[in-house]
Coordinates of C-alpha atoms in Angstrom, one line a residue:
Chain A
X238 CA -32.1 -4.7 15.7
X239 CA -29.5 -6.2 13.8
X240 CA -27.7 -9.4 13.2
X241 CA -24.7 -10.0 15.8
X242 CA -22.6 -10.0 12.6
X243 CA -24.0 -6.6 11.5
X244 CA -23.9 -5.3 14.8
X245 CA -20.4 -5.9 15.2
X246 CA -19.4 -4.2 12.1
X247 CA -21.2 -1.4 13.1
X248 CA -19.7 -0.9 16.5
X249 CA -16.2 -1.4 14.9
X250 CA -17.1 1.3 12.5
X251 CA -18.2 3.6 15.3
X252 CA -14.8 3.1 17.2
X253 CA -12.9 3.4 14.2
X254 CA -14.6 7.1 13.5
X255 CA -13.9 7.8 17.1
X256 CA -10.1 6.8 16.6
X257 CA -10.0 8.7 12.9
X258 CA -11.2 11.7 14.7
X259 CA -8.8 11.4 17.7
X260 CA -5.8 11.5 15.2
X261 CA -7.6 14.4 13.2
X262 CA -7.8 16.5 16.2
X263 CA -4.0 17.1 16.3
X264 CA -3.6 16.7 12.5
X265 CA -5.7 19.9 12.4
X266 CA -3.3 22.1 14.2
X267 CA -0.6 20.7 12.2
X268 CA 0.4 18.1 14.5
X269 CA 0.9 14.5 12.4
X270 CA 0.6 11.5 15.3
X271 CA 1.3 7.9 15.0
X272 CA 0.6 7.5 18.3
X273 CA -3.2 6.9 18.5
X274 CA -2.9 3.1 18.9
X275 CA -0.8 3.6 21.8
X276 CA -3.5 6.2 23.3
X277 CA -6.2 3.7 22.4
X278 CA -4.0 0.8 24.4
X279 CA -4.0 3.1 27.4
X280 CA -7.5 3.6 27.2
X281 CA -8.7 0.1 26.9
X282 CA -6.0 -1.2 29.6
X283 CA -6.6 1.5 32.0
X284 CA -10.7 1.4 31.7
X285 CA -10.1 -2.6 31.9
X286 CA -8.3 -2.7 34.7
X287 CA -11.2 -0.3 36.4
X288 CA -13.7 -2.3 35.7
X289 CA -12.4 -5.6 36.3
X290 CA -10.3 -5.4 39.4
X291 CA -11.6 -2.3 40.7
X292 CA -15.5 -2.5 40.3
X293 CA -15.9 0.7 38.7
X294 CA -19.0 1.6 36.4
X295 CA -18.4 1.4 32.9
X296 CA -19.0 5.1 32.0
X297 CA -16.9 6.2 35.0
X298 CA -14.1 3.7 33.9
X299 CA -14.4 4.9 30.2
X300 CA -13.8 8.6 31.0
X301 CA -10.7 7.9 33.3
X302 CA -9.1 5.6 30.6
X303 CA -9.7 8.7 28.5
X304 CA -7.9 10.8 31.2
X305 CA -5.2 8.8 31.7
X306 CA -4.6 8.4 27.9
X307 CA -4.7 12.4 27.5
X308 CA -2.0 12.6 30.2
X309 CA 0.2 10.6 28.2
X310 CA -0.7 12.5 25.3
X311 CA 0.2 16.0 27.2
X312 CA 3.5 14.2 28.2
X313 CA 4.5 13.4 24.6
X314 CA 3.3 16.8 23.7
X315 CA 6.1 18.0 25.4
X316 CA 8.9 16.7 23.2
X317 CA 6.6 17.6 20.4
X318 CA 6.7 21.1 21.0
X319 CA 9.5 21.9 18.9
X320 CA 9.5 19.0 16.6
X321 CA 7.7 19.0 13.4
X322 CA 7.1 16.9 10.5
X323 CA 8.9 13.9 9.9
X324 CA 10.7 14.1 13.3
X325 CA 7.4 14.1 14.9
X326 CA 6.2 11.2 13.0
X327 CA 8.9 9.3 14.0
X328 CA 8.6 10.5 17.7
X329 CA 4.9 9.3 18.1
X330 CA 5.7 6.0 16.5
X331 CA 8.2 5.5 18.7
X332 CA 5.7 6.3 21.5
X333 CA 3.1 4.0 20.2
X334 CA 5.6 1.1 20.2
X335 CA 6.6 1.8 23.8
X336 CA 3.2 1.8 25.3
X337 CA 2.7 -1.5 23.2
X338 CA 6.0 -3.3 24.2
X339 CA 5.3 -1.8 28.0
X340 CA 1.6 -3.8 28.2
X341 CA 3.5 -6.8 26.5
X342 CA 5.9 -6.9 29.8
X343 CA 3.4 -5.6 32.2
X344 CA 2.2 -8.7 34.1
X345 CA -0.3 -6.8 36.3
X346 CA -2.5 -6.5 33.0
X347 CA -2.0 -10.0 31.6
X348 CA 1.4 -9.3 29.8
X349 CA 1.8 -11.3 26.6
X350 CA -1.4 -13.5 27.4
X351 CA -3.3 -10.5 27.3
X352 CA -6.2 -9.6 29.5
X353 CA -9.7 -10.7 29.2
X354 CA -12.9 -11.1 31.1
X355 CA -14.4 -7.6 30.9
X356 CA -18.0 -7.5 30.3
X357 CA -19.7 -6.5 27.0
X358 CA -20.9 -2.8 27.8
X359 CA -20.1 -1.2 24.4
X360 CA -23.1 -1.1 22.2
X361 CA -24.5 0.6 19.0
X362 CA -26.1 3.2 21.3
X363 CA -23.1 4.4 23.4
X364 CA -20.9 3.9 20.4
X365 CA -22.6 6.2 18.2
X366 CA -23.8 8.8 20.9
X367 CA -20.0 9.6 21.6
X368 CA -19.7 9.6 17.7
X369 CA -22.7 12.1 17.8
X370 CA -21.2 14.3 20.5
X371 CA -17.9 14.3 18.6
X372 CA -19.5 15.4 15.7
X373 CA -21.2 18.4 17.4
X374 CA -17.7 19.2 19.3
X375 CA -16.0 19.2 15.9
X376 CA -18.5 21.3 14.0
X377 CA -18.4 24.1 16.8
X378 CA -14.8 23.8 17.0
X379 CA -14.4 24.5 13.4
X380 CA -16.0 28.2 13.9
X381 CA -14.3 28.9 16.9
X382 CA -11.5 30.8 18.7
X383 CA -9.3 27.7 19.3
X384 CA -10.5 25.9 15.8
X385 CA -9.3 29.1 14.1
X386 CA -5.8 29.0 16.2
X387 CA -5.3 25.3 15.3
X388 CA -6.0 25.9 11.6
X389 CA -3.4 28.9 11.6
X390 CA -0.8 26.9 13.5
X391 CA -1.3 24.1 10.4
X392 CA -0.7 26.6 8.0
X393 CA 1.8 28.8 9.2
X394 CA 3.1 28.2 12.8
X395 CA 5.4 30.9 13.2
X396 CA 2.9 33.4 12.0
X397 CA 0.5 32.0 14.2
X398 CA 2.8 32.3 17.2
X399 CA 3.5 36.2 15.8
X400 CA -0.2 36.8 16.0
X401 CA -0.4 36.1 19.9
X402 CA -1.2 32.3 19.7
X403 CA 0.5 30.7 22.5
X404 CA 1.3 27.5 20.3
X405 CA 2.9 25.6 23.3
X406 CA -0.2 25.4 25.2
X407 CA -2.5 24.9 21.7
X408 CA -0.1 22.0 20.6
X409 CA -0.8 20.4 24.2
X410 CA -4.3 21.0 24.1
X411 CA -4.4 19.2 20.6
X412 CA -2.4 16.2 21.6
X413 CA -4.3 15.9 24.9
X414 CA -7.6 16.2 24.0
X415 CA -6.7 13.8 20.8
X416 CA -5.3 11.3 23.3
X417 CA -8.4 11.7 25.3
X418 CA -10.6 10.9 22.4
X419 CA -8.3 7.7 21.6
X420 CA -8.4 6.8 25.0
X421 CA -12.4 6.7 25.0
X422 CA -12.0 5.0 21.9
X423 CA -9.6 2.1 23.3
X424 CA -12.4 1.8 26.5
X425 CA -14.9 1.2 23.9
X426 CA -13.3 -1.5 22.1
X427 CA -12.1 -3.4 25.3
X428 CA -15.6 -3.7 26.4
X429 CA -16.8 -5.0 23.1
X430 CA -13.7 -7.2 22.1
X431 CA -13.8 -8.6 25.8
X432 CA -10.1 -9.4 25.4
X433 CA -7.2 -7.1 24.7
X434 CA -3.6 -7.9 24.0
X435 CA -0.9 -5.4 23.3
X436 CA 0.1 -6.6 19.7
X437 CA -3.2 -5.3 18.4
X438 CA -2.2 -1.9 19.3
X439 CA 0.8 -2.0 17.5
X440 CA 2.1 0.1 14.4
X441 CA 0.1 -1.2 11.7
X442 CA -3.4 -0.1 13.7
X443 CA -1.7 3.4 14.0
X444 CA -1.0 3.8 10.3
X445 CA -4.6 2.1 9.4
X446 CA -6.2 5.5 11.5
X447 CA -3.8 7.5 9.6
X448 CA -5.3 6.3 6.2
X449 CA -8.6 6.7 7.3
X450 CA -8.1 10.4 7.9
X451 CA -5.9 10.9 4.5
X452 CA -8.2 8.9 2.7
X453 CA -11.3 10.8 4.1
X454 CA -9.8 14.1 3.7
X455 CA -7.8 16.4 6.1
X456 CA -9.6 19.7 5.6
X457 CA -12.7 19.0 7.7
X458 CA -13.7 16.6 9.9
X459 CA -16.5 14.9 7.8
X460 CA -13.2 13.2 6.0
X461 CA -11.9 11.1 8.8
X462 CA -15.5 10.1 9.5
X463 CA -16.0 9.4 5.7
X464 CA -12.5 7.6 5.4
X465 CA -13.1 5.7 8.7
X466 CA -16.6 4.2 7.4
X467 CA -15.5 3.6 3.8
X468 CA -12.7 1.7 4.8
X469 CA -14.5 -0.5 7.5
X470 CA -17.4 -1.3 5.3
X471 CA -15.8 -1.9 2.3
X472 CA -13.6 -4.7 3.1
X473 CA -16.5 -6.6 4.8
X474 CA -18.9 -6.1 2.0
X475 CA -16.2 -7.3 -0.4
X476 CA -15.2 -10.3 1.6
X477 CA -12.1 -11.3 -0.2
X478 CA -10.8 -7.5 0.3
X479 CA -10.3 -8.4 3.9
X480 CA -7.6 -10.6 3.6
X481 CA -6.0 -8.4 1.4
X482 CA -6.8 -5.4 3.4
X483 CA -3.4 -3.7 3.7
X484 CA -2.7 -4.2 0.2
X485 CA -6.1 -2.6 -0.6
X486 CA -5.0 0.4 1.5
X487 CA -2.0 0.9 -0.1
X488 CA -3.5 0.7 -3.6
X489 CA -6.7 3.3 -2.5
X490 CA -3.9 5.5 -0.9
X491 CA -1.8 5.6 -4.1
X492 CA -4.8 6.1 -6.3
X493 CA -6.2 9.1 -4.2
X494 CA -2.9 10.7 -3.8
X495 CA -2.7 11.1 -7.5
X496 CA -6.5 11.9 -8.2
X497 CA -7.4 13.8 -5.0
X498 CA -4.6 14.7 -2.8
X499 CA -6.6 16.7 -0.6
X500 CA -8.9 13.2 0.4
X501 CA -12.2 12.4 -0.7
X502 CA -14.0 15.5 1.2
X503 CA -12.8 18.7 1.3
X504 CA -14.5 22.2 2.4
X505 CA -15.5 23.1 -1.2
X506 CA -17.7 19.8 -1.3
X507 CA -19.3 20.6 2.2
X508 CA -20.2 24.2 1.0
X509 CA -21.3 22.5 -2.0
X510 CA -23.6 20.1 -0.3
X511 CA -24.6 22.6 2.5
X512 CA -25.8 25.0 -0.4
X513 CA -27.9 22.3 -2.1
X514 CA -29.7 21.3 1.1
X515 CA -30.4 24.6 2.5
X516 CA -31.4 24.0 6.2
X517 CA -33.2 26.5 7.6
X518 CA -31.6 26.5 10.9
X519 CA -28.1 26.9 9.3
X520 CA -27.7 30.3 8.8
X521 CA -24.5 31.9 8.8
X522 CA -22.6 32.0 12.0
X523 CA -25.1 29.6 14.0
X524 CA -24.2 26.2 15.4
Chain B
X71 CA 12.0 57.2 28.6
X72 CA 11.2 56.4 25.2
X73 CA 8.3 54.0 24.3
X74 CA 10.8 51.2 22.5
X75 CA 14.7 51.4 23.0
X76 CA 16.8 49.1 21.8
X77 CA 20.1 48.6 23.4
X78 CA 23.1 47.0 22.2
X79 CA 21.3 44.0 20.5
X80 CA 24.1 42.1 18.9
X81 CA 22.8 39.0 16.6
X82 CA 25.4 36.0 15.5
X83 CA 24.0 33.4 13.0
X84 CA 26.9 30.7 13.3
X85 CA 29.9 33.1 12.6
X86 CA 28.3 35.6 10.7
X87 CA 27.2 38.9 12.6
X88 CA 23.8 40.2 11.4
X89 CA 23.6 42.9 14.1
X90 CA 26.2 44.5 16.1
X91 CA 25.6 46.6 19.1
X92 CA 22.5 48.3 17.5
X93 CA 20.9 51.2 19.6
X94 CA 17.7 53.0 18.7
X95 CA 15.0 54.4 20.4
X96 CA 11.2 54.7 19.0
X97 CA 9.2 57.4 20.7
X98 CA 5.5 56.9 21.1
X99 CA 3.1 58.0 18.4
X100 CA 5.6 58.6 15.6
X101 CA 6.3 57.1 11.9
X102 CA 10.0 55.7 12.5
X103 CA 11.4 54.2 9.3
X104 CA 14.4 51.6 9.4
X105 CA 16.2 51.9 6.2
X106 CA 19.5 50.4 4.6
X107 CA 20.7 48.3 1.8
X108 CA 20.0 44.6 1.5
X109 CA 21.5 42.4 4.1
X110 CA 21.7 45.2 6.7
X111 CA 20.0 43.1 9.4
X112 CA 16.5 44.9 9.1
X113 CA 14.6 42.1 9.0
X114 CA 16.7 40.2 11.6
X115 CA 16.0 43.4 14.1
X116 CA 12.1 42.8 13.2
X117 CA 12.5 39.3 14.1
X118 CA 14.1 40.1 17.3
X119 CA 11.4 42.9 18.4
X120 CA 8.8 40.3 17.5
X121 CA 10.1 37.3 19.6
X122 CA 10.8 35.1 16.1
X123 CA 14.4 35.4 17.1
X124 CA 16.1 35.9 20.2
X125 CA 19.1 38.1 20.4
X126 CA 22.7 36.7 21.0
X127 CA 23.2 40.2 23.4
X128 CA 21.5 43.3 24.3
X129 CA 18.1 44.2 25.7
X130 CA 14.8 45.9 24.5
X131 CA 12.5 47.8 26.7
X132 CA 9.2 48.2 25.6
X133 CA 7.0 50.3 27.9
X134 CA 9.5 49.7 30.7
X135 CA 9.3 45.8 30.1
X136 CA 12.4 43.6 28.9
X137 CA 11.0 41.8 26.2
X138 CA 14.1 40.3 24.5
X139 CA 13.7 36.7 26.3
X140 CA 10.0 36.5 26.0
X141 CA 7.7 34.5 23.6
X142 CA 6.6 35.9 20.3
X143 CA 3.1 35.3 21.8
X144 CA 3.9 37.0 25.2
X145 CA 5.2 39.8 23.1
X146 CA 2.1 40.5 21.0
X147 CA 0.0 40.5 23.8
X148 CA 2.2 43.3 25.5
X149 CA 1.0 45.2 22.2
X150 CA 3.7 44.7 19.8
X151 CA 2.6 43.2 16.2
X152 CA 4.0 43.1 12.9
X153 CA 3.4 42.0 9.3
X154 CA 6.0 40.1 7.1
X155 CA 8.2 40.8 4.1
X156 CA 7.4 37.4 2.4
X157 CA 3.7 37.8 3.0
X158 CA 2.7 35.4 5.7
X159 CA -1.2 35.1 5.6
X160 CA -3.1 31.7 6.5
X161 CA -3.4 30.9 3.0
X162 CA -6.5 28.3 3.0
X163 CA -8.3 30.4 5.7
X164 CA -10.8 33.3 4.6
X165 CA -9.8 36.8 4.5
X166 CA -12.1 37.4 7.5
X167 CA -10.8 34.4 9.6
X168 CA -7.6 35.6 9.3
X169 CA -8.1 38.8 10.9
X170 CA -9.9 36.7 13.5
X171 CA -7.2 34.6 14.3
X172 CA -5.4 38.0 15.1
X173 CA -8.3 38.7 17.9
X174 CA -7.0 35.3 19.8
X175 CA -4.7 37.0 22.2
X176 CA -7.3 39.5 23.2
X177 CA -10.1 36.7 23.9
X178 CA -10.4 33.9 25.9
X179 CA -12.7 31.3 24.6
X180 CA -11.4 27.4 25.1
X181 CA -12.2 24.0 24.2
X182 CA -14.8 23.6 27.3
X183 CA -16.9 27.0 26.6
X184 CA -16.8 25.9 22.9
X185 CA -18.3 22.7 23.4
X186 CA -20.6 23.6 26.1
X187 CA -23.3 25.7 25.1
X188 CA -26.7 26.0 23.8
X189 CA -27.3 25.1 20.2
X190 CA -28.0 27.5 17.6
X191 CA -26.9 30.4 20.0
X192 CA -23.6 32.1 18.6
X193 CA -21.3 32.8 21.6
X194 CA -21.3 36.4 22.4
X195 CA -17.5 36.6 22.2
X196 CA -17.5 35.0 18.6
X197 CA -20.0 37.8 17.4
X198 CA -17.6 40.2 18.8
X199 CA -14.5 38.9 17.3
X200 CA -16.2 38.9 14.0
X201 CA -17.4 42.4 14.6
X202 CA -14.3 43.8 15.3
X203 CA -12.6 41.7 12.6
X204 CA -15.3 43.1 9.8
X205 CA -14.5 46.8 11.0
X206 CA -10.8 46.1 10.6
X207 CA -11.8 44.8 6.9
X208 CA -13.4 47.9 6.0
X209 CA -10.8 50.2 7.5
X210 CA -8.3 48.6 5.2
X211 CA -10.7 48.4 2.6
X212 CA -10.9 44.7 2.0
X213 CA -14.8 44.2 3.1
X214 CA -15.9 42.8 -0.3
X215 CA -13.6 39.8 -0.4
X216 CA -14.1 38.8 3.4
X217 CA -15.3 35.4 2.4
X218 CA -12.4 34.5 -0.1
X219 CA -9.5 32.5 0.8
X220 CA -6.8 34.7 1.6
X221 CA -4.5 33.0 -1.3
X222 CA -6.8 34.3 -3.9
X223 CA -6.3 38.0 -3.1
X224 CA -3.7 40.2 -5.5
X225 CA -0.4 41.0 -4.0
X226 CA -1.2 44.1 -2.8
X227 CA -4.3 43.4 -1.1
X228 CA -2.4 40.6 0.8
X229 CA -0.3 43.3 2.3
X230 CA -3.2 45.2 3.3
X231 CA -4.5 42.1 5.0
X232 CA -1.7 41.4 6.8
X233 CA -2.1 44.8 8.1
X234 CA -5.6 44.2 9.2
X235 CA -4.3 40.9 10.9
X236 CA -1.7 42.9 12.8
X237 CA -4.1 45.6 14.1
X238 CA -6.4 42.9 15.0
X239 CA -4.1 42.1 18.0
X240 CA -4.6 45.6 19.1
X241 CA -1.0 46.7 19.3
X242 CA 0.7 50.0 20.4
X243 CA 3.5 49.3 18.1
X244 CA 3.2 48.3 14.7
X245 CA 6.2 46.7 12.8
X246 CA 5.6 46.9 9.1
X247 CA 8.3 44.9 7.0
X248 CA 8.2 46.4 3.5
X249 CA 4.6 47.1 3.3
X250 CA 4.8 48.7 0.1
X251 CA 7.0 46.0 -1.6
X252 CA 5.4 44.9 -4.9
X253 CA 2.8 47.8 -4.9
X254 CA 2.0 50.0 -8.1
X255 CA 2.0 53.7 -7.1
X256 CA -1.7 54.1 -6.8
X257 CA -1.4 51.4 -4.0
X258 CA 1.7 53.0 -2.5
X259 CA -0.2 56.2 -1.9
X260 CA -3.4 54.4 -0.4
X261 CA -0.9 52.5 1.9
X262 CA 0.4 55.9 2.8
X263 CA -2.7 57.5 3.9
X264 CA -3.5 54.0 5.6
X265 CA -0.3 54.3 7.6
X266 CA -1.2 58.1 8.5
X267 CA -4.5 56.8 9.9
X268 CA -3.2 54.3 11.6
X269 CA -0.8 56.6 13.5
X270 CA -4.0 58.8 13.9
X271 CA -5.5 56.0 16.4
X272 CA -2.5 56.8 18.6
X273 CA -0.4 54.1 17.4
X274 CA 3.1 54.0 17.0
X275 CA 4.8 52.7 13.6
X276 CA 8.2 51.3 13.0
X277 CA 8.7 50.4 9.1
X278 CA 11.1 48.7 7.3
X279 CA 11.0 50.0 3.5
X280 CA 13.2 50.3 0.3
X281 CA 10.5 52.7 -1.5
X282 CA 12.5 55.8 -0.5
X283 CA 10.1 58.2 -1.6
X284 CA 7.6 56.6 0.7
X285 CA 10.0 56.7 3.6
X286 CA 10.9 60.2 3.2
X287 CA 7.5 61.4 2.8
X288 CA 5.6 59.8 5.8
X289 CA 8.5 59.2 8.5
X290 CA 9.1 61.6 11.4
X291 CA 12.3 59.7 12.1
X292 CA 14.6 57.7 10.0
X293 CA 17.3 54.9 11.0
X294 CA 19.8 53.6 9.0
X295 CA 21.5 50.0 9.0
X296 CA 24.7 49.0 7.2
X297 CA 26.2 45.6 7.9
X298 CA 24.5 45.0 11.2
X299 CA 25.2 48.6 12.5
X300 CA 23.4 51.9 12.9
X301 CA 25.3 54.4 10.5
X302 CA 22.7 57.4 10.9
X303 CA 19.6 58.6 12.4
X304 CA 17.5 61.7 12.1
X305 CA 14.5 63.4 10.3
X306 CA 14.4 62.6 6.4
X307 CA 16.0 65.5 5.1
X308 CA 19.1 64.8 7.3
X309 CA 19.3 61.6 6.4
X310 CA 18.9 62.1 2.6
X311 CA 22.0 64.8 2.8
X312 CA 24.2 62.6 5.1
X313 CA 27.4 61.8 3.3
X314 CA 27.6 58.2 5.4
X315 CA 24.0 57.1 4.1
X316 CA 24.8 58.2 0.6
X317 CA 27.9 56.0 0.5
X318 CA 26.2 53.1 1.8
X319 CA 23.7 53.0 -0.7
X320 CA 26.2 53.8 -3.5
X321 CA 28.8 51.4 -2.4
X322 CA 32.3 52.5 -1.9

């Protein structure tokens, strides 16, 4: 359908969207995470080991990789319960680095020389099917009991707890499910790149995912989707930018934080678009 | 046996004694006021009752359950809810959503049931949450503004929204922390009516308030705190004529 080059850009774009959404979920509950690259690494190594060494079917391996990553997410969620703001950022950053160093030294998964030989299993169809599933999930979450609980915690954690929300449980869920999504993203990545090594999943990658979210907008899930897409496609269309990507990101963030601190998309804009494109199925309260 | 009984509650902040062996009891179905000069420890008491702070010492029994060590959300699900002196609404959520958050502890829907359902059909639980929240907004008189952002409401309305949100948790005991602060005479009068209406539903109300006119007008019992200690308790008329209370307020 597409040339190999275009297809690879689109596949990576899909994976970036998945990663941005994995970070957005805890973010929507007020939990900033720089651990998503670490969760991604867990998902990619775990699923690769399962397909490569144990002959698991790809989708089952993908799911189990996500599950293992979710377990790690819940584990780091525990110390994160009473930590907020900048300290949480540091904690999640440290976790991500620990994962990277672990895989750098873990001989079973190739250590410093990395791990290769996975089959090509990821394609446009399965990546964007997962993106579509996530869109349905986040859309429904927005107008749901747990979605409101997350939003209230982001606004005021103490008031949320006093209003009867078990914030410990909610935080663990947000971290765990976010890590699950990141693990799925990792599995997809591993079975597309067909070679993984731990330096790829370092601090810079975590910051990149973070930038996708902040750039696109943190108020509604369309923000991270747009952010990931623009920041993946732009450097590709303007080739010279790709060499200077991190500088470009830096500039974009500085300009955006001055002009539009809430990100490109906010709720206002989404409501405005929804009004303009009156969809008969989209009555109030449906979906 | 009283509904709420506070026994020798003590709270230290570093070396400051915010509350010193405070005892009081709240009977079921009354409007009970907690008054005292600024810094007397009233809000600290509310924070302990609602689980935001843990007491250094002492016990609190609510409906025969010891609650002083419980998490705030557990206390709320047992049936104590509160408002905040410095309004703590979820500002970027709508008025309706704020109240809907209050239904959280009375409903069950998790992530899985959110995700695995048929398209275009709003789950019945979600509909029910919305209905209850709309009724409550009607009850406090904020129906017309349900789609507005909470932050855009005028001050007095924000206080009423806090009450609606607290009521959404189905409390037996409602703690109101200075509900009339910043309200004009008309708004305060409406608030008094609202508090009576809430009591009529069989709920017990404990309130902190500086507006003495309001306190003396609606309360059945008044407890007075000063420097972290209870110095008087009784009916409004007894309190108004108590020399100890007059001294605390005027200073010695």
